[in-house]
mmCIF file of C-alpha atoms in Angstrom:
data_model
loop_
_atom_site.group_PDB
_atom_site.id
_atom_site.type_symbol
_atom_site.label_atom_id
_atom_site.label_comp_id
_atom_site.label_asym_id
_atom_site.label_seq_id
_atom_site.Cartn_x
_atom_site.Cartn_y
_atom_site.Cartn_z
ATOM 1 C CA MET A 397 30.415 19.083 18.573
ATOM 2 C CA LYS A 398 31.138 18.738 14.795
ATOM 3 C CA SER A 399 29.907 22.056 12.448
ATOM 4 C CA ILE A 400 27.450 20.731 10.077
ATOM 5 C CA VAL A 401 28.619 22.469 7.406
ATOM 6 C CA THR A 402 32.140 24.119 7.326
ATOM 7 C CA ARG A 403 33.061 27.698 6.813
ATOM 8 C CA LYS A 404 34.303 27.478 2.948
ATOM 9 C CA TYR A 405 30.946 25.700 2.006
ATOM 10 C CA LEU A 406 27.996 27.789 3.838
ATOM 11 C CA ILE A 407 27.492 29.820 0.751
ATOM 12 C CA PRO A 408 27.141 26.618 -1.738
ATOM 13 C CA PHE A 409 25.279 25.110 0.516
ATOM 14 C CA ALA A 410 22.800 27.701 1.896
ATOM 15 C CA LEU A 411 22.120 28.286 -2.154
ATOM 16 C CA VAL A 412 21.407 24.502 -2.863
ATOM 17 C CA ALA A 413 19.602 24.279 0.286
ATOM 18 C CA SER A 414 16.787 26.788 -0.953
ATOM 19 C CA LEU A 415 16.097 24.144 -3.850
ATOM 20 C CA PHE A 416 14.512 21.996 -1.121
ATOM 21 C CA PHE A 417 11.301 24.236 -0.769
ATOM 22 C CA CYS A 418 10.928 23.912 -4.474
ATOM 23 C CA TRP A 419 10.112 20.402 -4.799
ATOM 24 C CA GLY A 420 8.931 20.179 -0.941
ATOM 25 C CA PHE A 421 6.097 22.683 -2.679
ATOM 26 C CA ALA A 422 5.476 20.607 -5.723
ATOM 27 C CA HIS A 423 5.514 17.219 -3.871
ATOM 28 C CA SER A 424 2.755 18.279 -1.445
ATOM 29 C CA ILE A 425 0.449 20.051 -3.403
ATOM 30 C CA LEU A 426 -0.409 17.142 -5.188
ATOM 31 C CA ASP A 427 -1.926 15.738 -2.176
ATOM 32 C CA VAL A 428 -4.687 18.805 -2.857
ATOM 33 C CA LEU A 429 -5.098 18.139 -6.706
ATOM 34 C CA ASN A 430 -5.648 14.422 -5.916
ATOM 35 C CA LYS A 431 -9.404 15.271 -4.367
ATOM 36 C CA HIS A 432 -9.707 18.618 -6.657
ATOM 37 C CA PHE A 433 -9.547 16.140 -9.648
ATOM 38 C CA GLN A 434 -11.986 13.691 -8.056
ATOM 39 C CA ASN A 435 -14.762 16.574 -7.297
ATOM 40 C CA MET A 436 -13.781 18.279 -10.559
ATOM 41 C CA LEU A 437 -13.868 15.953 -13.135
ATOM 42 C CA GLU A 438 -15.728 13.187 -11.148
ATOM 43 C CA ILE A 439 -12.987 10.626 -11.265
ATOM 44 C CA SER A 440 -12.363 7.438 -8.843
ATOM 45 C CA LYS A 441 -9.428 7.438 -6.854
ATOM 46 C CA THR A 442 -8.266 4.969 -7.992
ATOM 47 C CA ARG A 443 -7.542 7.439 -11.251
ATOM 48 C CA SER A 444 -7.105 10.859 -9.674
ATOM 49 C CA ALA A 445 -4.101 8.396 -8.363
ATOM 50 C CA LEU A 446 -2.477 8.832 -11.349
ATOM 51 C CA VAL A 447 -1.620 12.652 -10.651
ATOM 52 C CA GLN A 448 1.374 10.872 -8.134
ATOM 53 C CA ALA A 449 1.975 8.325 -10.715
ATOM 54 C CA MET A 450 2.637 10.837 -13.440
ATOM 55 C CA VAL A 451 5.358 13.255 -11.175
ATOM 56 C CA TYR A 452 6.894 9.861 -9.678
ATOM 57 C CA GLY A 453 6.767 8.350 -12.738
ATOM 58 C CA GLY A 454 8.937 10.817 -14.308
ATOM 59 C CA TYR A 455 11.741 10.309 -11.619
ATOM 60 C CA PHE A 456 11.940 6.404 -13.108
ATOM 61 C CA ILE A 457 12.124 7.736 -16.345
ATOM 62 C CA MET A 458 14.546 10.861 -15.963
ATOM 63 C CA ALA A 459 16.876 9.775 -13.100
ATOM 64 C CA ILE A 460 19.341 8.422 -15.538
ATOM 65 C CA PRO A 461 19.401 11.017 -17.967
ATOM 66 C CA ALA A 462 20.059 13.311 -14.659
ATOM 67 C CA GLY A 463 23.087 11.508 -13.470
ATOM 68 C CA VAL A 464 24.368 11.607 -17.405
ATOM 69 C CA ILE A 465 23.981 15.693 -16.978
ATOM 70 C CA ILE A 466 25.441 15.582 -13.529
ATOM 71 C CA ARG A 467 28.797 13.478 -14.495
ATOM 72 C CA ASN A 468 29.369 14.859 -17.627
ATOM 73 C CA TRP A 469 28.609 18.671 -16.709
ATOM 74 C CA GLY A 470 28.393 18.534 -12.797
ATOM 75 C CA TYR A 471 26.021 19.670 -10.532
ATOM 76 C CA LYS A 472 24.931 23.113 -11.658
ATOM 77 C CA ALA A 473 23.978 21.815 -14.690
ATOM 78 C CA GLY A 474 21.831 19.631 -13.138
ATOM 79 C CA VAL A 475 20.206 22.058 -11.000
ATOM 80 C CA ILE A 476 19.489 24.616 -14.025
ATOM 81 C CA THR A 477 18.143 21.934 -16.102
ATOM 82 C CA GLY A 478 15.835 21.151 -13.216
ATOM 83 C CA LEU A 479 14.518 24.227 -12.635
ATOM 84 C CA ILE A 480 13.752 25.052 -16.243
ATOM 85 C CA LEU A 481 11.573 21.606 -17.268
ATOM 86 C CA TYR A 482 9.976 22.637 -13.758
ATOM 87 C CA GLY A 483 9.053 25.878 -14.951
ATOM 88 C CA ILE A 484 7.939 24.746 -18.258
ATOM 89 C CA GLY A 485 5.541 22.831 -16.565
ATOM 90 C CA ALA A 486 4.186 24.561 -13.664
ATOM 91 C CA LEU A 487 3.463 27.953 -16.550
ATOM 92 C CA LEU A 488 2.006 24.724 -18.613
ATOM 93 C CA PHE A 489 -1.295 25.037 -16.068
ATOM 94 C CA VAL A 490 -2.343 27.877 -17.165
ATOM 95 C CA PRO A 491 -3.720 26.553 -20.681
ATOM 96 C CA GLY A 492 -4.526 23.545 -18.944
ATOM 97 C CA GLU A 493 -7.181 25.072 -17.030
ATOM 98 C CA ARG A 494 -9.321 26.335 -20.053
ATOM 99 C CA MET A 495 -9.071 23.056 -21.144
ATOM 100 C CA MET A 496 -9.492 21.309 -17.960
ATOM 101 C CA SER A 497 -8.095 18.216 -19.500
ATOM 102 C CA PHE A 498 -7.078 15.493 -17.174
ATOM 103 C CA GLU A 499 -4.733 13.684 -19.545
ATOM 104 C CA PHE A 500 -3.312 17.311 -20.007
ATOM 105 C CA PHE A 501 -3.079 17.913 -16.731
ATOM 106 C CA LEU A 502 -0.928 14.955 -16.522
ATOM 107 C CA LEU A 503 1.469 16.099 -18.906
ATOM 108 C CA CYS A 504 2.078 18.926 -17.021
ATOM 109 C CA LEU A 505 2.891 16.773 -14.166
ATOM 110 C CA PHE A 506 5.204 14.648 -16.149
ATOM 111 C CA ILE A 507 6.962 17.752 -17.025
ATOM 112 C CA ILE A 508 7.525 18.741 -13.085
ATOM 113 C CA GLY A 509 8.526 15.170 -12.415
ATOM 114 C CA CYS A 510 11.374 15.046 -15.007
ATOM 115 C CA GLY A 511 12.564 18.684 -13.672
ATOM 116 C CA LEU A 512 11.649 17.369 -9.846
ATOM 117 C CA THR A 513 14.138 14.496 -10.970
ATOM 118 C CA CYS A 514 17.267 16.784 -11.898
ATOM 119 C CA LEU A 515 17.221 18.633 -9.011
ATOM 120 C CA GLU A 516 16.942 16.232 -6.367
ATOM 121 C CA THR A 517 19.463 13.987 -8.261
ATOM 122 C CA ALA A 518 22.248 16.671 -8.000
ATOM 123 C CA ALA A 519 20.966 18.743 -4.882
ATOM 124 C CA ASN A 520 20.879 15.595 -2.263
ATOM 125 C CA PRO A 521 24.286 14.296 -2.912
ATOM 126 C CA TYR A 522 25.430 17.390 -3.459
ATOM 127 C CA VAL A 523 24.560 18.737 0.271
ATOM 128 C CA THR A 524 26.017 15.378 1.398
ATOM 129 C CA VAL A 525 29.975 16.205 0.251
ATOM 130 C CA LEU A 526 30.033 20.356 1.388
ATOM 131 C CA GLY A 527 31.878 19.120 4.721
ATOM 132 C CA GLU A 528 32.974 16.366 7.039
ATOM 133 C CA PRO A 529 31.546 12.399 5.579
ATOM 134 C CA ASP A 530 30.156 11.832 9.325
ATOM 135 C CA THR A 531 28.160 14.676 9.213
ATOM 136 C CA ALA A 532 26.614 13.807 5.810
ATOM 137 C CA ALA A 533 23.062 12.735 7.125
ATOM 138 C CA SER A 534 22.842 15.601 9.211
ATOM 139 C CA ARG A 535 23.483 17.735 6.720
ATOM 140 C CA LEU A 536 21.275 16.466 4.406
ATOM 141 C CA ASN A 537 18.441 16.246 7.429
ATOM 142 C CA LEU A 538 19.011 20.462 7.916
ATOM 143 C CA ALA A 539 18.897 20.864 3.787
ATOM 144 C CA GLN A 540 15.443 18.915 4.027
ATOM 145 C CA SER A 541 13.753 21.174 6.443
ATOM 146 C CA LEU A 542 13.596 23.476 4.113
ATOM 147 C CA ASN A 543 12.019 20.886 1.871
ATOM 148 C CA GLY A 544 9.555 20.285 5.459
ATOM 149 C CA LEU A 545 8.470 24.190 4.818
ATOM 150 C CA GLY A 546 7.901 23.718 1.502
ATOM 151 C CA TRP A 547 5.336 20.681 2.517
ATOM 152 C CA ILE A 548 3.448 23.336 4.829
ATOM 153 C CA VAL A 549 2.994 26.264 2.315
ATOM 154 C CA GLY A 550 1.978 23.720 -0.963
ATOM 155 C CA PRO A 551 -1.102 22.100 0.764
ATOM 156 C CA LEU A 552 -1.654 25.635 2.735
ATOM 157 C CA ALA A 553 -2.071 27.382 -0.990
ATOM 158 C CA GLY A 554 -3.558 24.500 -2.355
ATOM 159 C CA GLY A 555 -6.656 24.421 0.306
ATOM 160 C CA LEU A 556 -7.066 28.109 0.826
ATOM 161 C CA ILE A 557 -6.123 28.733 -3.866
ATOM 162 C CA ILE A 558 -7.795 25.792 -5.163
ATOM 163 C CA PHE A 559 -10.535 24.579 -2.427
ATOM 164 C CA GLY A 560 -11.148 28.076 -1.532
ATOM 165 C CA ASP A 561 -13.513 31.387 -3.420
ATOM 166 C CA LEU A 562 -10.833 31.343 -6.826
ATOM 167 C CA GLY A 563 -11.115 27.771 -7.111
ATOM 168 C CA SER A 564 -8.116 28.179 -9.345
ATOM 169 C CA VAL A 565 -5.913 25.375 -9.854
ATOM 170 C CA ALA A 566 -3.365 27.495 -12.088
ATOM 171 C CA LEU A 567 -2.696 30.126 -10.121
ATOM 172 C CA PRO A 568 -0.042 28.028 -7.969
ATOM 173 C CA TYR A 569 1.159 26.942 -10.307
ATOM 174 C CA ALA A 570 2.115 30.081 -12.223
ATOM 175 C CA ALA A 571 3.504 31.695 -9.370
ATOM 176 C CA ILE A 572 5.986 28.974 -8.699
ATOM 177 C CA GLY A 573 6.562 28.865 -12.451
ATOM 178 C CA ILE A 574 7.661 32.304 -12.012
ATOM 179 C CA ALA A 575 10.185 31.577 -9.272
ATOM 180 C CA VAL A 576 11.490 28.860 -10.625
ATOM 181 C CA PHE A 577 12.700 30.280 -13.769
ATOM 182 C CA ILE A 578 13.958 33.632 -11.768
ATOM 183 C CA ILE A 579 15.971 31.101 -9.266
ATOM 184 C CA ALA A 580 17.268 29.229 -12.599
ATOM 185 C CA ILE A 581 18.530 32.694 -13.358
ATOM 186 C CA ILE A 582 20.282 33.661 -10.148
ATOM 187 C CA PHE A 583 22.174 29.732 -10.012
ATOM 188 C CA SER A 584 22.946 30.111 -14.037
ATOM 189 C CA ARG A 585 25.166 33.308 -12.838
ATOM 190 C CA MET A 586 26.425 31.981 -9.698
ATOM 191 C CA GLN A 587 29.678 30.069 -9.171
ATOM 192 C CA LEU A 588 29.803 27.140 -7.352
ATOM 193 C CA PRO A 589 32.633 24.771 -6.153
ATOM 194 C CA GLU A 590 32.543 21.630 -7.761
ATOM 195 C CA ILE A 591 33.004 18.480 -6.429
ATOM 196 C CA VAL A 592 35.468 15.882 -8.093
ATOM 197 C CA GLU A 593 37.832 13.120 -7.724
ATOM 198 C CA ASN A 594 39.789 12.934 -10.964
ATOM 199 C CA THR A 595 41.580 9.482 -9.130
ATOM 200 C CA VAL A 596 38.385 7.855 -9.463
ATOM 201 C CA SER A 597 36.839 5.948 -13.175
ATOM 202 C CA GLU A 598 33.266 6.064 -13.549
ATOM 203 C CA LYS A 599 33.272 2.028 -13.534
ATOM 204 C CA ALA A 600 35.224 1.717 -10.279
ATOM 205 C CA GLY A 601 32.379 4.440 -9.024
ATOM 206 C CA ILE A 602 29.890 1.769 -10.173
ATOM 207 C CA ASP A 603 32.137 -1.274 -9.538
ATOM 208 C CA LYS A 604 31.735 0.474 -5.770
ATOM 209 C CA LEU A 605 28.324 0.538 -5.486
ATOM 210 C CA SER A 606 27.459 -3.359 -6.143
ATOM 211 C CA LYS A 607 29.931 -4.305 -3.528
ATOM 212 C CA SER A 608 28.310 -1.780 -1.089
ATOM 213 C CA VAL A 609 26.006 -3.221 1.396
ATOM 214 C CA SER A 610 24.460 0.479 2.435
ATOM 215 C CA PHE A 611 23.619 1.390 -0.726
ATOM 216 C CA LEU A 612 22.228 -1.761 -2.340
ATOM 217 C CA PHE A 613 19.829 -2.316 0.945
ATOM 218 C CA GLY A 614 19.394 1.716 0.371
ATOM 219 C CA LEU A 615 17.696 1.042 -2.933
ATOM 220 C CA VAL A 616 15.021 -1.216 -1.407
ATOM 221 C CA ALA A 617 14.115 0.750 1.861
ATOM 222 C CA LEU A 618 13.990 4.319 -0.519
ATOM 223 C CA PHE A 619 11.774 2.945 -2.410
ATOM 224 C CA ALA A 620 9.475 1.592 0.742
ATOM 225 C CA TYR A 621 9.424 4.942 2.129
ATOM 226 C CA VAL A 622 9.134 7.398 -0.557
ATOM 227 C CA ALA A 623 5.813 4.746 -1.602
ATOM 228 C CA ALA A 624 4.176 4.737 2.049
ATOM 229 C CA GLN A 625 4.631 8.691 2.078
ATOM 230 C CA THR A 626 3.496 9.390 -0.927
ATOM 231 C CA GLY A 627 0.276 6.847 -0.192
ATOM 232 C CA VAL A 628 -0.446 8.533 3.208
ATOM 233 C CA ASN A 629 0.027 12.026 1.755
ATOM 234 C CA SER A 630 -2.124 11.593 -1.343
ATOM 235 C CA PHE A 631 -5.178 10.222 0.794
ATOM 236 C CA PHE A 632 -4.822 12.212 3.768
ATOM 237 C CA ILE A 633 -7.960 14.694 3.091
ATOM 238 C CA ASN A 634 -9.544 11.148 1.379
ATOM 239 C CA TYR A 635 -9.446 9.719 4.975
ATOM 240 C CA VAL A 636 -9.830 12.809 7.211
ATOM 241 C CA THR A 637 -13.237 13.619 5.668
ATOM 242 C CA GLU A 638 -14.496 9.888 5.431
ATOM 243 C CA VAL A 639 -13.697 9.590 9.198
ATOM 244 C CA SER A 640 -15.337 12.827 10.020
ATOM 245 C CA SER A 641 -18.536 13.918 7.723
ATOM 246 C CA THR A 642 -18.005 17.720 9.498
ATOM 247 C CA ILE A 643 -14.572 18.197 7.821
ATOM 248 C CA THR A 644 -14.540 19.633 4.291
ATOM 249 C CA ASN A 645 -12.044 19.233 2.060
ATOM 250 C CA GLN A 646 -10.390 22.977 2.397
ATOM 251 C CA GLN A 647 -10.301 22.391 6.381
ATOM 252 C CA ALA A 648 -8.666 18.814 6.124
ATOM 253 C CA ALA A 649 -6.130 20.388 3.356
ATOM 254 C CA LEU A 650 -4.760 22.732 6.411
ATOM 255 C CA MET A 651 -5.149 20.040 8.688
ATOM 256 C CA LEU A 652 -2.298 18.711 6.316
ATOM 257 C CA SER A 653 -0.604 21.700 6.009
ATOM 258 C CA PHE A 654 -0.387 23.003 9.923
ATOM 259 C CA GLY A 655 -0.974 19.374 11.386
ATOM 260 C CA GLY A 656 1.022 16.981 9.192
ATOM 261 C CA MET A 657 3.374 19.002 7.206
ATOM 262 C CA GLY A 658 4.234 21.383 10.502
ATOM 263 C CA LEU A 659 4.930 17.988 12.530
ATOM 264 C CA PHE A 660 7.016 16.980 9.602
ATOM 265 C CA LEU A 661 9.257 20.260 9.809
ATOM 266 C CA ILE A 662 9.575 19.776 13.260
ATOM 267 C CA GLY A 663 10.775 16.596 13.434
ATOM 268 C CA ARG A 664 13.361 17.548 10.849
ATOM 269 C CA LEU A 665 14.824 19.786 12.737
ATOM 270 C CA ILE A 666 14.640 17.641 16.063
ATOM 271 C CA GLY A 667 16.346 14.868 14.389
ATOM 272 C CA THR A 668 18.948 17.421 12.621
ATOM 273 C CA TRP A 669 19.943 18.233 16.560
ATOM 274 C CA LEU A 670 19.481 14.144 17.857
ATOM 275 C CA MET A 671 22.150 12.835 15.579
ATOM 276 C CA ASN A 672 24.788 14.809 17.415
ATOM 277 C CA TYR A 673 23.854 12.049 19.788
ATOM 278 C CA LEU A 674 22.169 9.106 18.274
ATOM 279 C CA PRO A 675 23.483 7.203 15.532
ATOM 280 C CA ALA A 676 21.705 8.105 12.245
ATOM 281 C CA PRO A 677 20.529 4.005 12.010
ATOM 282 C CA ARG A 678 19.166 3.695 15.382
ATOM 283 C CA LEU A 679 17.211 7.010 15.110
ATOM 284 C CA LEU A 680 15.841 6.050 12.208
ATOM 285 C CA LEU A 681 14.397 2.320 13.084
ATOM 286 C CA ILE A 682 13.042 4.205 16.045
ATOM 287 C CA CYS A 683 11.403 6.632 13.836
ATOM 288 C CA ALA A 684 10.187 3.500 11.438
ATOM 289 C CA LEU A 685 8.974 1.610 14.213
ATOM 290 C CA GLY A 686 6.700 4.501 14.842
ATOM 291 C CA ALA A 687 5.360 5.330 11.951
ATOM 292 C CA THR A 688 4.630 1.567 11.898
ATOM 293 C CA LEU A 689 2.330 1.780 14.705
ATOM 294 C CA CYS A 690 0.627 5.186 13.680
ATOM 295 C CA MET A 691 -0.584 2.984 10.508
ATOM 296 C CA ILE A 692 -2.095 0.362 12.815
ATOM 297 C CA GLY A 693 -4.154 3.162 14.773
ATOM 298 C CA VAL A 694 -4.955 4.557 11.479
ATOM 299 C CA ILE A 695 -6.359 1.321 9.813
ATOM 300 C CA TYR A 696 -8.279 1.612 13.740
ATOM 301 C CA GLY A 697 -10.014 4.641 12.420
ATOM 302 C CA GLY A 698 -11.908 7.243 14.486
ATOM 303 C CA THR A 699 -10.158 9.657 16.698
ATOM 304 C CA ILE A 700 -7.459 7.803 17.382
ATOM 305 C CA GLY A 701 -6.493 6.820 13.505
ATOM 306 C CA LEU A 702 -6.814 10.222 12.913
ATOM 307 C CA ILE A 703 -4.068 11.348 15.447
ATOM 308 C CA SER A 704 -2.535 8.630 14.385
ATOM 309 C CA LEU A 705 -2.128 10.053 10.632
ATOM 310 C CA ILE A 706 -0.874 13.415 11.930
ATOM 311 C CA VAL A 707 1.784 11.979 14.191
ATOM 312 C CA THR A 708 2.819 9.958 11.263
ATOM 313 C CA TYR A 709 4.484 12.429 9.752
ATOM 314 C CA LEU A 710 6.725 13.550 13.097
ATOM 315 C CA PHE A 711 8.165 10.173 12.857
ATOM 316 C CA GLU A 712 8.717 9.740 8.675
ATOM 317 C CA SER A 713 10.499 13.492 8.636
ATOM 318 C CA ILE A 714 13.849 12.247 9.220
ATOM 319 C CA MET A 715 13.650 8.941 6.757
ATOM 320 C CA PHE A 716 14.430 10.176 3.135
ATOM 321 C CA PRO A 717 17.659 12.077 3.849
ATOM 322 C CA THR A 718 18.737 9.859 6.373
ATOM 323 C CA ILE A 719 18.514 6.341 3.909
ATOM 324 C CA PHE A 720 19.592 8.559 1.010
ATOM 325 C CA ALA A 721 22.868 10.102 3.025
ATOM 326 C CA LEU A 722 23.836 5.958 4.696
ATOM 327 C CA ALA A 723 23.277 4.587 1.046
ATOM 328 C CA LEU A 724 26.055 6.665 -0.728
ATOM 329 C CA GLN A 725 28.293 7.610 2.781
ATOM 330 C CA GLY A 726 31.973 6.366 2.200
ATOM 331 C CA LEU A 727 31.623 5.953 -1.719
ATOM 332 C CA SER A 728 33.745 8.427 -3.876
ATOM 333 C CA SER A 729 32.465 11.043 -6.184
ATOM 334 C CA SER A 730 32.157 9.246 -9.309
ATOM 335 C CA ALA A 731 30.098 6.822 -7.488
ATOM 336 C CA THR A 732 28.174 9.121 -5.674
ATOM 337 C CA LYS A 733 27.347 10.958 -8.462
ATOM 338 C CA CYS A 734 26.129 7.368 -10.423
ATOM 339 C CA GLY A 735 24.568 6.306 -7.272
ATOM 340 C CA SER A 736 22.542 9.006 -6.520
ATOM 341 C CA SER A 737 20.666 8.309 -10.185
ATOM 342 C CA TYR A 738 19.843 4.814 -8.615
ATOM 343 C CA LEU A 739 18.514 6.272 -5.651
ATOM 344 C CA ILE A 740 16.247 8.748 -7.249
ATOM 345 C CA MET A 741 15.068 5.718 -9.821
ATOM 346 C CA THR A 742 13.319 4.285 -6.165
ATOM 347 C CA ILE A 743 11.185 7.543 -5.961
ATOM 348 C CA VAL A 744 9.067 5.553 -8.749
ATOM 349 C CA GLY A 745 7.562 3.497 -5.528
ATOM 350 C CA GLY A 746 5.745 7.019 -5.365
ATOM 351 C CA ALA A 747 3.680 6.056 -8.216
ATOM 352 C CA ILE A 748 3.060 2.895 -7.199
ATOM 353 C CA ALA A 749 1.455 2.922 -3.627
ATOM 354 C CA PRO A 750 -1.205 6.230 -4.333
ATOM 355 C CA ILE A 751 -2.698 3.486 -7.307
ATOM 356 C CA LEU A 752 -3.019 0.551 -5.135
ATOM 357 C CA MET A 753 -4.434 2.353 -2.014
ATOM 358 C CA GLY A 754 -6.632 4.174 -4.223
ATOM 359 C CA TYR A 755 -7.358 0.542 -5.737
ATOM 360 C CA ILE A 756 -7.904 -0.871 -2.141
ATOM 361 C CA GLY A 757 -9.575 2.007 -0.362
ATOM 362 C CA GLU A 758 -12.046 2.681 -3.131
ATOM 363 C CA THR A 759 -14.960 2.004 -0.639
ATOM 364 C CA ASN A 760 -13.116 2.409 2.839
ATOM 365 C CA MET A 761 -9.883 4.727 2.861
ATOM 366 C CA ALA A 762 -8.346 3.140 6.493
ATOM 367 C CA ILE A 763 -8.189 -0.285 4.468
ATOM 368 C CA GLY A 764 -5.740 1.403 1.677
ATOM 369 C CA PHE A 765 -3.733 1.717 4.535
ATOM 370 C CA ILE A 766 -2.081 -1.603 5.017
ATOM 371 C CA ILE A 767 0.100 -0.869 2.112
ATOM 372 C CA PRO A 768 2.132 2.379 4.230
ATOM 373 C CA LEU A 769 1.628 0.198 7.192
ATOM 374 C CA VAL A 770 3.925 -2.469 5.268
ATOM 375 C CA CYS A 771 6.564 0.011 3.515
ATOM 376 C CA TYR A 772 7.200 1.071 7.158
ATOM 377 C CA ILE A 773 8.075 -2.155 8.750
ATOM 378 C CA VAL A 774 10.325 -2.574 5.252
ATOM 379 C CA VAL A 775 11.934 0.674 6.241
ATOM 380 C CA ALA A 776 12.025 -0.529 10.032
ATOM 381 C CA ILE A 777 13.945 -3.781 8.877
ATOM 382 C CA TYR A 778 16.436 -1.969 6.602
ATOM 383 C CA ALA A 779 17.805 0.661 9.811
ATOM 384 C CA LYS A 780 18.081 -2.444 11.674
ATOM 385 C CA LYS A 781 20.208 -4.493 9.443
ATOM 386 C CA ILE A 782 21.792 -1.415 8.431
ATOM 387 C CA ARG A 783 22.974 -0.187 12.129
ATOM 388 C CA LYS A 784 25.652 -3.143 12.156
ATOM 389 C CA VAL A 785 27.381 -2.215 9.047
ATOM 390 C CA TYR A 786 27.160 1.668 10.383
ATOM 391 C CA GLU A 787 28.964 0.973 13.074
ATOM 392 C CA LYS A 788 31.377 -1.832 11.560
ATOM 393 C CA GLU A 789 32.436 1.254 8.754
ATOM 394 C CA SER A 790 32.419 3.487 11.236
ATOM 395 C CA VAL A 791 35.325 1.901 13.145
ATOM 396 C CA CYS A 792 37.276 1.155 10.128
#
């Protein structure tokens, strides 16, 4: 069995992997904000979906500038830029709570989204090159396990603080804002190896992207997956409280934290282990089919729907890092840096799906889950198509 992370890259891998927790927290607490703003500001599901739209819209706008930063100044500069933007956006929630302006909160979230874009554009590809190419998917899944931990802590903190007695939306953001500024200072003083290939020009890297079947199909698959994941997360609390009138918002948030996100983390860990025995595309196909069946159960509703909704997180856990790693596999360093920017742009799918789901499910949330159902089918098609390409490239 090959080592997922070689010894010389162990410390850099650990440092960069810690960042995955930060954006896991940032994304998952949005799902609590969505329902909180519906209640406190008396807005519709469609309008509350702008919470996700602003963060994921930031990915689309900031992805190319983030790629330019990384190509010109390296992965470390990308990380520090992302942490600073993240910290600024989070701390702005403090005056935002006094103003209680939905538009101001959206601005804060947009700034956070721009910061997360820099972090993901730098950290995801950096992890894939810190070791052997054929263990890239396993390595990224391992790093994403910390991301899964952040997904648990986000709704937990939101449920207990925002929906709890304190009722403060600023407190969790102030805490994470201070934390990321401290992390930024630590990174600015750390020496991280820069992975470079001086023999490959940027133009040659872009040309290679246009000829990579794995990359081009990966753009579509990643867009579909992020759309599905964000849609499911955004209206988890709405769905649960509509299906069962006895479940409160806070209880639903805790179900999301320990139930859904707990399975999400477990799935990442199991997936990392399974990739030692199963090709990544095959495991991706199995998980995509499982998530598709779960969405059918969610639309059906009732107890079956609740169970299916929670189990979905187990199946979707390995999708993002696996698609990301497969899309970049076999590319040069120059192509990897450029390709990462385009892949991160596809996260804009998370800005579109919640709005569509909110509109379709305004009166019946279960119907809105047709959107992630279609998206998981797209991921399954990608996994099936790319399997032959993957096996052919592995032989070559």
